[in-house]
Coordinates of C-alpha atoms and ligand atoms in Angstrom, one line a residue:
X1 CA 61.1 -215.5 -140.2
X2 CA 64.0 -213.5 -139.8
X3 CA 65.6 -211.1 -143.0
X4 CA 68.4 -212.3 -144.2
X5 CA 71.0 -209.9 -144.3
X6 CA 74.1 -209.2 -146.9
X7 CA 77.1 -209.0 -144.8
X8 CA 79.0 -205.7 -145.4
X9 CA 82.7 -207.2 -145.8
X10 CA 83.5 -205.6 -149.2
X11 CA 85.7 -208.4 -150.0
X12 CA 83.2 -210.9 -148.5
X13 CA 82.9 -212.5 -151.9
X14 CA 86.6 -213.1 -153.0
X15 CA 86.9 -215.2 -149.9
X16 CA 86.8 -218.8 -151.8
X17 CA 84.1 -221.1 -149.9
X18 CA 82.2 -223.6 -150.7
X19 CA 79.1 -221.9 -148.8
X20 CA 79.6 -218.8 -151.0
X21 CA 79.3 -220.5 -154.2
X22 CA 76.2 -219.7 -155.6
X23 CA 73.5 -219.8 -158.7
X24 CA 73.0 -222.0 -161.6
X25 CA 74.8 -225.4 -162.2
X26 CA 76.6 -223.9 -165.0
X27 CA 76.9 -220.4 -164.0
X28 CA 77.9 -220.2 -160.0
X29 CA 80.0 -217.6 -158.6
X30 CA 80.7 -216.5 -155.5
X31 CA 79.0 -214.4 -153.4
X32 CA 78.6 -212.4 -151.0
X33 CA 77.1 -214.1 -147.7
X34 CA 73.7 -214.0 -147.0
X35 CA 72.7 -214.4 -143.0
X36 CA 69.9 -213.8 -140.0
X37 CA 72.3 -213.0 -137.5
X38 CA 75.5 -211.7 -138.2
X39 CA 78.8 -209.7 -136.3
X40 CA 77.9 -207.1 -134.7
X41 CA 74.2 -206.7 -136.7
X42 CA 76.9 -206.7 -140.3
X43 CA 79.5 -209.1 -141.0
X44 CA 79.6 -212.5 -141.8
X45 CA 82.7 -213.6 -139.9
X46 CA 85.5 -211.9 -138.4
X47 CA 87.6 -211.9 -141.5
X48 CA 85.2 -210.1 -142.4
X49 CA 84.7 -207.8 -140.2
X50 CA 88.6 -206.9 -139.8
X51 CA 88.2 -206.5 -143.6
X52 CA 85.9 -203.8 -143.5
X53 CA 87.7 -202.3 -139.9
X54 CA 91.2 -202.3 -142.9
X55 CA 89.6 -200.6 -145.4
X56 CA 87.4 -197.6 -143.4
X57 CA 88.1 -198.0 -139.5
X58 CA 90.5 -194.7 -139.9
X59 CA 87.5 -193.2 -141.7
X60 CA 85.1 -194.3 -140.2
X61 CA 87.0 -192.4 -136.5
X62 CA 87.0 -189.3 -138.1
X63 CA 83.8 -188.6 -139.7
X64 CA 81.9 -189.9 -135.8
X65 CA 85.1 -188.5 -133.9
X66 CA 89.0 -188.5 -133.3
X67 CA 89.6 -189.0 -129.3
X68 CA 91.9 -186.2 -129.1
X69 CA 92.9 -186.1 -125.8
X70 CA 92.6 -188.8 -123.1
X71 CA 89.3 -189.4 -121.5
X72 CA 89.4 -190.0 -117.4
X73 CA 87.6 -192.4 -115.2
X74 CA 85.6 -190.2 -112.2
X75 CA 83.0 -191.3 -110.2
X76 CA 80.7 -189.9 -112.8
X77 CA 81.3 -192.7 -115.4
X78 CA 82.9 -195.3 -113.7
X79 CA 79.8 -197.2 -113.8
X80 CA 79.6 -201.1 -115.3
X81 CA 76.9 -203.6 -115.4
X82 CA 77.4 -206.8 -114.4
X83 CA 75.1 -209.6 -112.5
X84 CA 75.5 -212.0 -109.6
X85 CA 73.3 -214.6 -107.5
X86 CA 71.5 -214.2 -104.2
X87 CA 70.9 -217.7 -102.0
X88 CA 68.3 -218.3 -103.6
X89 CA 70.1 -218.7 -107.1
X90 CA 68.0 -215.8 -108.9
X91 CA 70.3 -213.1 -110.8
X92 CA 70.8 -210.2 -109.9
X93 CA 71.4 -207.5 -111.9
X94 CA 73.4 -204.1 -110.8
X95 CA 75.6 -201.3 -111.4
X96 CA 78.4 -201.1 -109.6
X97 CA 80.6 -197.8 -109.4
X98 CA 84.1 -198.9 -110.0
X99 CA 85.0 -195.8 -108.3
X100 CA 83.5 -195.3 -105.1
X101 CA 82.4 -199.8 -105.0
X102 CA 77.8 -198.2 -104.6
X103 CA 75.7 -201.0 -105.9
X104 CA 72.3 -200.3 -107.1
X105 CA 70.1 -202.2 -108.5
X106 CA 69.3 -203.0 -112.2
X107 CA 66.4 -204.6 -114.0
X108 CA 66.5 -207.1 -116.2
X109 CA 65.9 -204.6 -119.9
X110 CA 67.7 -202.4 -118.4
X111 CA 70.6 -204.4 -118.4
X112 CA 70.4 -205.4 -122.0
X113 CA 69.7 -202.9 -122.6
X114 CA 72.7 -201.3 -124.5
X115 CA 71.6 -197.3 -124.1
X116 CA 71.2 -197.2 -120.6
X117 CA 74.0 -196.1 -118.1
X118 CA 74.0 -194.3 -115.8
X119 CA 77.5 -192.9 -116.2
X120 CA 77.7 -189.5 -118.0
X121 CA 78.5 -188.6 -121.2
Ligands
ZN1 ZN1 81.1 -212.0 -144.9

């Protein structure tokens, strides 16, 4: 059901493992892996992730914005998602402020939504 995606590691085909050797019997070649589940949505394994970052990491940081001065943890950006169990053994999702120690309830959907945060950006 889920579609196979190509690993984006620039050297994936050069890592000579048995599972990468594909093609007709007399014409097998080492090929980029295809997977339905990829690390970070893009890579077949950590080696390919590291290959990509070694080659493109600096370009990517420059493209998306290099940090030029330190950021500071403040009440406005100290919210972290966490979870705990209540007395009925149900999972309870919360946002906890690392400075004020205030806790606010989260739904499971908010906990899982990587874009949802109480932090000011
Ligand atoms: Zn790969």
